[in-house]
Coordinates of C-alpha atoms in Angstrom, one line a residue:
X5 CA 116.0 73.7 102.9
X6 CA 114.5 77.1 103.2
X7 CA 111.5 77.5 100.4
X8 CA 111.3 79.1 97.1
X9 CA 109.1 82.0 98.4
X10 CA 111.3 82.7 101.4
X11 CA 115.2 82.5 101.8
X12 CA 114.9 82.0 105.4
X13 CA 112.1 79.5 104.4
X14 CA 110.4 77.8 107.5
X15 CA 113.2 76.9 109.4
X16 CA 113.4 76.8 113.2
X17 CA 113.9 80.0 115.3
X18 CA 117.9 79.0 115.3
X19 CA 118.6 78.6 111.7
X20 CA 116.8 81.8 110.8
X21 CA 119.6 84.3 111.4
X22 CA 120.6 86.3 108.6
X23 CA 123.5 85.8 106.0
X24 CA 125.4 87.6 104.5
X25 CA 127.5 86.9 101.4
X26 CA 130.7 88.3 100.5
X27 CA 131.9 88.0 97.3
X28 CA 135.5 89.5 96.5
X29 CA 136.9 90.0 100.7
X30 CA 139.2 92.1 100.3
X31 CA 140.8 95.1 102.4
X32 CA 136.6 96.7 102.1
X33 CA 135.0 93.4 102.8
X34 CA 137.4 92.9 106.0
X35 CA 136.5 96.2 107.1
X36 CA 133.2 95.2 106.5
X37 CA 133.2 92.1 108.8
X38 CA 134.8 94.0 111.4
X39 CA 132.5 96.4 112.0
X40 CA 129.4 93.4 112.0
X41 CA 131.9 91.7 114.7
X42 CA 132.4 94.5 116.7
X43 CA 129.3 96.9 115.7
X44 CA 125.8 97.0 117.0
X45 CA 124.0 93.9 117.0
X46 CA 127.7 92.0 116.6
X47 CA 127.1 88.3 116.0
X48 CA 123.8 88.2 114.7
X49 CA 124.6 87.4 111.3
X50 CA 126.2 85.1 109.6
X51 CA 129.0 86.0 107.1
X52 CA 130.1 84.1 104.5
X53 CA 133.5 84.9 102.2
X54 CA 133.1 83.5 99.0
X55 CA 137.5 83.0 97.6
X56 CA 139.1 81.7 95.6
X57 CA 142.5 80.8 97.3
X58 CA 142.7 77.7 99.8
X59 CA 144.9 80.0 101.5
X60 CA 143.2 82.2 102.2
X61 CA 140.2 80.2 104.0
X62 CA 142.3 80.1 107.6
X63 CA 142.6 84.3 107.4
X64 CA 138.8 84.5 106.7
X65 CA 138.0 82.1 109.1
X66 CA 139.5 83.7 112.0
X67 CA 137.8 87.0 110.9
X68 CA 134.7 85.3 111.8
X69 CA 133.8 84.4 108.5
X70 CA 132.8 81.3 107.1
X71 CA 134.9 80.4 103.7
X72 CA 133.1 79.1 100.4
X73 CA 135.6 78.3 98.0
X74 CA 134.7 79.2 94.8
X75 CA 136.0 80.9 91.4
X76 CA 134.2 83.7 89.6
X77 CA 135.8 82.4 86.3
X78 CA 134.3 79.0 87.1
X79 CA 130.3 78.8 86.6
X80 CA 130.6 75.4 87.5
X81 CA 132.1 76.5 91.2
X82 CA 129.6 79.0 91.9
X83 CA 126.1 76.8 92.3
X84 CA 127.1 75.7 96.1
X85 CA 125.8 80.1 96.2
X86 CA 122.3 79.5 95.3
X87 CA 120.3 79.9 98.4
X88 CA 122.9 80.3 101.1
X89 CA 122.7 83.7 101.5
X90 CA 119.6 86.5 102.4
X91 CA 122.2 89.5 101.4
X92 CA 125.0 89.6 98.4
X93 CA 128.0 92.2 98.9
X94 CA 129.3 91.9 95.1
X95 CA 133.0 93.7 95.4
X96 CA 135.3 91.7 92.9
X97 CA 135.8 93.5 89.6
X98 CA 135.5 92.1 85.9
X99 CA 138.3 90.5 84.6
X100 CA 140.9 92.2 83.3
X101 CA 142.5 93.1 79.9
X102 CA 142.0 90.3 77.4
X103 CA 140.4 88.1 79.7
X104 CA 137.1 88.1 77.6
X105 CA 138.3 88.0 74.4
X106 CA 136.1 89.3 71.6
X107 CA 133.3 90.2 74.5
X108 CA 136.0 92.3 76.2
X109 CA 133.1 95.1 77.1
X110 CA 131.6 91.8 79.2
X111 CA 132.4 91.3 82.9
X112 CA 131.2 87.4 83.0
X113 CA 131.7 87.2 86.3
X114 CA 128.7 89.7 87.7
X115 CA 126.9 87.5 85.1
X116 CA 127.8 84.0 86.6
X117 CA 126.8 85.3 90.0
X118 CA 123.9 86.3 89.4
X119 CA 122.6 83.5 87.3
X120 CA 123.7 81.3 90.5
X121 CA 121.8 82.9 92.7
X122 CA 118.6 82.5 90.7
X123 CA 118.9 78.6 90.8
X124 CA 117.0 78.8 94.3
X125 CA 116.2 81.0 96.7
X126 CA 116.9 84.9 95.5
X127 CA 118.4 87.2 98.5
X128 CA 116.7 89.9 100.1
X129 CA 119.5 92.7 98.6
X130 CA 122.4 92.4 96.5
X131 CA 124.9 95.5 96.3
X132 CA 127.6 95.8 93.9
X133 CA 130.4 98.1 93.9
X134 CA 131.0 99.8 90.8
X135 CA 133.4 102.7 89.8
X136 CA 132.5 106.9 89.2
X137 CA 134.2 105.8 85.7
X138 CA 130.9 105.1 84.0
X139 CA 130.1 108.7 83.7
X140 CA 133.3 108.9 81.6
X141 CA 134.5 112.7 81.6
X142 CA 132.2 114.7 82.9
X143 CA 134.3 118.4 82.2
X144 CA 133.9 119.1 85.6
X145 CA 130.5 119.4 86.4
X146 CA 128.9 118.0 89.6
X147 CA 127.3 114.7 89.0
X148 CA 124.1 113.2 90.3
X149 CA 123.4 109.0 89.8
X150 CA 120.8 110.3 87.4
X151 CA 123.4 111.4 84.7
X152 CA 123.7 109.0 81.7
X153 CA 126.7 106.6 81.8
X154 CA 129.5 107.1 79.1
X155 CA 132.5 104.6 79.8
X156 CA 135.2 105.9 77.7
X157 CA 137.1 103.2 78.8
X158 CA 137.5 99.2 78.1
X159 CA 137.4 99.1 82.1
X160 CA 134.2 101.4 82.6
X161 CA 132.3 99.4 79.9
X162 CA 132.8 96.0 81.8
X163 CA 131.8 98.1 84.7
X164 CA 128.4 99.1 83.1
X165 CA 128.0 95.7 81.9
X166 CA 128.1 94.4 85.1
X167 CA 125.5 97.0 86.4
X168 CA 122.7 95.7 83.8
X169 CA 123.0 92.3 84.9
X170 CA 122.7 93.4 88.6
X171 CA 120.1 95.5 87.5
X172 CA 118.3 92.8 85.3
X173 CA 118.7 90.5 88.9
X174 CA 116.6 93.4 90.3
X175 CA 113.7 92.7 88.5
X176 CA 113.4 89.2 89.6
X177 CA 112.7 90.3 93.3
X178 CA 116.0 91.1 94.9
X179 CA 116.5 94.7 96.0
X180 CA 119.4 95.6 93.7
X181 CA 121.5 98.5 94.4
X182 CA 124.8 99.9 92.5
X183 CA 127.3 101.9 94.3
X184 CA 129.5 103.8 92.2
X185 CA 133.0 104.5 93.9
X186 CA 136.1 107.0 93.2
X187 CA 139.4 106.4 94.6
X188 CA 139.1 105.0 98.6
X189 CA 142.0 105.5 100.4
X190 CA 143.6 105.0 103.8
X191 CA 146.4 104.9 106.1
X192 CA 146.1 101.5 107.0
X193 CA 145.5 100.5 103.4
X194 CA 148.0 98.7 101.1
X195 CA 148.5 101.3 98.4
X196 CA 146.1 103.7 100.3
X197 CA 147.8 106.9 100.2
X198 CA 149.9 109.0 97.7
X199 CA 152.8 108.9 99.7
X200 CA 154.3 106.3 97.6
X201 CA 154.2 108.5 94.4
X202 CA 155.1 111.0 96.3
X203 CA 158.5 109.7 97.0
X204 CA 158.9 108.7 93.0
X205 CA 158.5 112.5 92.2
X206 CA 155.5 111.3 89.8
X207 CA 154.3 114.4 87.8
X208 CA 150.8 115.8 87.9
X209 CA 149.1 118.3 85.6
X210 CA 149.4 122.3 85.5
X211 CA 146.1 124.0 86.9
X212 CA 144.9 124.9 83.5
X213 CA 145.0 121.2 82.4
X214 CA 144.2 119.7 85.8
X215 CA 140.9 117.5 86.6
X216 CA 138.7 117.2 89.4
X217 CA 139.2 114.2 91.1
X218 CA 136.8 112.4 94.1
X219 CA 137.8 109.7 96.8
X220 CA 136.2 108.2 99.9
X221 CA 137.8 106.3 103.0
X222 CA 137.7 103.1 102.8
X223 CA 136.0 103.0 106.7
X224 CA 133.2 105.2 105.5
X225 CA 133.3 103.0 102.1
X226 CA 132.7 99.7 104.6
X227 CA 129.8 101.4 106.3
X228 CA 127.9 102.6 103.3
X229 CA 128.1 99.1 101.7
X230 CA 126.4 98.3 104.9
X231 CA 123.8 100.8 105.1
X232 CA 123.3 99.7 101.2
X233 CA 122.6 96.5 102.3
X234 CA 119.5 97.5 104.3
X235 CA 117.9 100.6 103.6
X236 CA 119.5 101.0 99.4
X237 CA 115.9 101.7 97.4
X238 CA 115.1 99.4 95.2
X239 CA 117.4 99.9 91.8
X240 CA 119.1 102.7 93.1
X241 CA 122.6 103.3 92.5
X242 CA 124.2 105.6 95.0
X243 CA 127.4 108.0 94.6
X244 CA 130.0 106.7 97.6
X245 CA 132.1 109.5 98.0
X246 CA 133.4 112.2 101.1
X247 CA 132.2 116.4 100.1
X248 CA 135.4 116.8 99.0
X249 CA 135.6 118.8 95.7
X250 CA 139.5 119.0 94.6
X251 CA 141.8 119.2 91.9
X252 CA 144.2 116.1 91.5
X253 CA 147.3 118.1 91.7
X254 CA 145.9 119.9 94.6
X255 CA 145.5 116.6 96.2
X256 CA 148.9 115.7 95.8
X257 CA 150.0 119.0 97.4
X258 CA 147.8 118.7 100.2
X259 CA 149.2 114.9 100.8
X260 CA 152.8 116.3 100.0
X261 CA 152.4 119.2 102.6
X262 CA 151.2 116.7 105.4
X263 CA 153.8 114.1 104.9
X264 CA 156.4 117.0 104.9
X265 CA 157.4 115.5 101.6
X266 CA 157.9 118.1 98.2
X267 CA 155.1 118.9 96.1
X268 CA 155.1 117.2 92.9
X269 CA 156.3 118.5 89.6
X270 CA 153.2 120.1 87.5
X271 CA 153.6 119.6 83.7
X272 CA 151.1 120.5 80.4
X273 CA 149.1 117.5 79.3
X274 CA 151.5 117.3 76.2
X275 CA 154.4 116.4 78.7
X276 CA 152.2 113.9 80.7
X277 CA 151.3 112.0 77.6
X278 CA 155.3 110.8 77.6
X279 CA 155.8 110.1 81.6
X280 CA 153.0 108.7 82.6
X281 CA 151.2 105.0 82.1
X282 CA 148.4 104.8 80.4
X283 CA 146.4 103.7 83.6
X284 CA 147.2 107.1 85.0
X285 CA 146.2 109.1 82.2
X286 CA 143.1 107.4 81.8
X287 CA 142.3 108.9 85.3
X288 CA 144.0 112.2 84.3
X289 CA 141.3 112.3 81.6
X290 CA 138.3 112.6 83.2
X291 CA 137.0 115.6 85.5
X292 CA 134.0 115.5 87.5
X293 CA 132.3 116.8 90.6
X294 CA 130.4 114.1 92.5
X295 CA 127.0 114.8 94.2
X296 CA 127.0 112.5 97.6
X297 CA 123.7 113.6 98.9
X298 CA 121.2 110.4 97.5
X299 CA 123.9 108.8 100.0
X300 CA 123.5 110.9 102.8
X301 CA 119.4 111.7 102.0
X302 CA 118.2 108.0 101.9
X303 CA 121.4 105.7 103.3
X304 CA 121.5 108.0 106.3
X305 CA 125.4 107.8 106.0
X306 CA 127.5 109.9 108.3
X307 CA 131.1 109.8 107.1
X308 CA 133.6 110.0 109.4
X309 CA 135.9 111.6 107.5
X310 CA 133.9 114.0 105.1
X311 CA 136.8 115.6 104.2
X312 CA 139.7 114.1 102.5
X313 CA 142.0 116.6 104.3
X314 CA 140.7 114.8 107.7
X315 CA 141.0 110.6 106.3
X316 CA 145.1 111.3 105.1
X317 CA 145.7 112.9 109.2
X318 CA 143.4 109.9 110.4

């Protein structure tokens, strides 16, 4: 088994090719694992797809990964992790709602993971993907990594939560890196555009009361967990988003003008209060300007679509 010291240990030449863990593979993780199938270098690592779901394990498999069944919720699932991997992609999020109880700012599940990979062998790097919602509103104003968090929400704080622990992990050795992600979108993603809400006639807010809003495509989302993976400084966390600085209801008019669909209603925040869940106020609540260049600068990221004008025509 590969030594303490070394997670490729002193194996022979034909064991020694990297792995790759993938923990929550999802529509961003299969992107992921396309691109190491079809990319540069395709089939030099090993990927394995930690789930969950038995039924999933055929899907995965035939992605070229190799499945590891296993529960977040479940400490006791998660020890078969220790060791099997040299890199960690960490995309599944906390729990939700009233799944911790009385520790409801907790996400237990960043924490299980990372005290299974300390049983053995630590990876190289582990990324995690966090939210933008841990700067909490902002007002607007562009937003480096360096900025203080402020989760204003029960989700954002389980977000943070889960960054200290990855961040505590960091200090152990592994080559720790957050990424903090807005909205990702795409047109061959489930949910992935606003056309949907489009269609319901779903209001958005009057200029004066409107909020900056961020996103990234979930292609150049895929590649950047990748970059991450390798070149991420140590303890860094990294803003994931396109150069795209817009208003949300401008958004929706720019979606609504190139699906030929109407533009959505604009009311005052007073009227929005009474339509809307309170999932999308929460979002309609927060303004900020995100600074992408600690992306660009040290992942050496080129986004494919840097404009979010250019991923909805994609």
């Amino acid at each position: 088994m590969p030594s303490n010291q070394n997670p490729l240990g002193a194996l022979p030449a034909r064991f020694r090719r990297e792995r790759l863990l993938i923990v929550g593979c999802g529509d961003v993780g299969q992107r992921v694992l396309r691109n190491l199938q079809t990319g540069p270098g395709a089939g030099r690592m090993q990927v394995l797809a930690l789930t969950s779901s038995a039924g999933r394990v055929a899907g995965l498999r035939a992605q070229g990964a190799k499945p590891l069944l296993g529960n977040l919720d479940d400490m006791g699932t998660l020890r078969r992790l220790s060791g099997v991997a040299t890199r960690v992609l960490h995309l599944a999020p906390p729990p939700g709602e009233g799944a911790g109880g009385d520790a409801w700012w907790r996400d237990p599940r960043t924490v299980g993971l990372a005290r299974a990979l300390r049983l053995r062998s630590l990876p190289v790097s582990l990324v995690y993907a966090s939210t933008t919602g841990v700067y909490g509103d902002c007002r607007g104003a562009l937003v480096p990594e360096t900025r203080a968090v402020a989760p204003a929400t029960p989700r954002a704080q389980r977000r943070v939560n889960a960054e200290r622990a990855v961040r505590h992990l960091g200090r152990t050795g592994v080559r720790a890196n957050v990424l903090r992600i807005p909205g990702i979108y795409a047109p061959d993603r489930e949910g992935g555009t606003p056309e949907a809400r489009l269609r319901r006639g779903t209001p958005v807010l009057v200029p004066e009361d409107d909020v900056f809003t961020n996103h990234i495509h979930a292609d150049d989302l895929a590649r950047a967990c990748m970059a991450a993976l390798w070149k991420g400084r140590p303890q860094r966390a990294y803003n994931l988003c396109d150069s795209t600085h817009m208003k949300m209801g401008d958004y929706f008019d720019l979606a609504a003008d190139l699906y030929g669909l109407p533009r959505p209603p604009r009311v005052p925040r007073s009227a929005a209060q009474e339509q809307l869940s309170l999932m999308l106020l929460s979002f309609m609540s927060e303004s900020r300007r995100l600074d992408n260049q600690r992306m660009v600068r040290e992942l050496g990221v080129r986004l494919l679509y840097p404009s979010v004008a250019e991923g909805l025509r994609a």
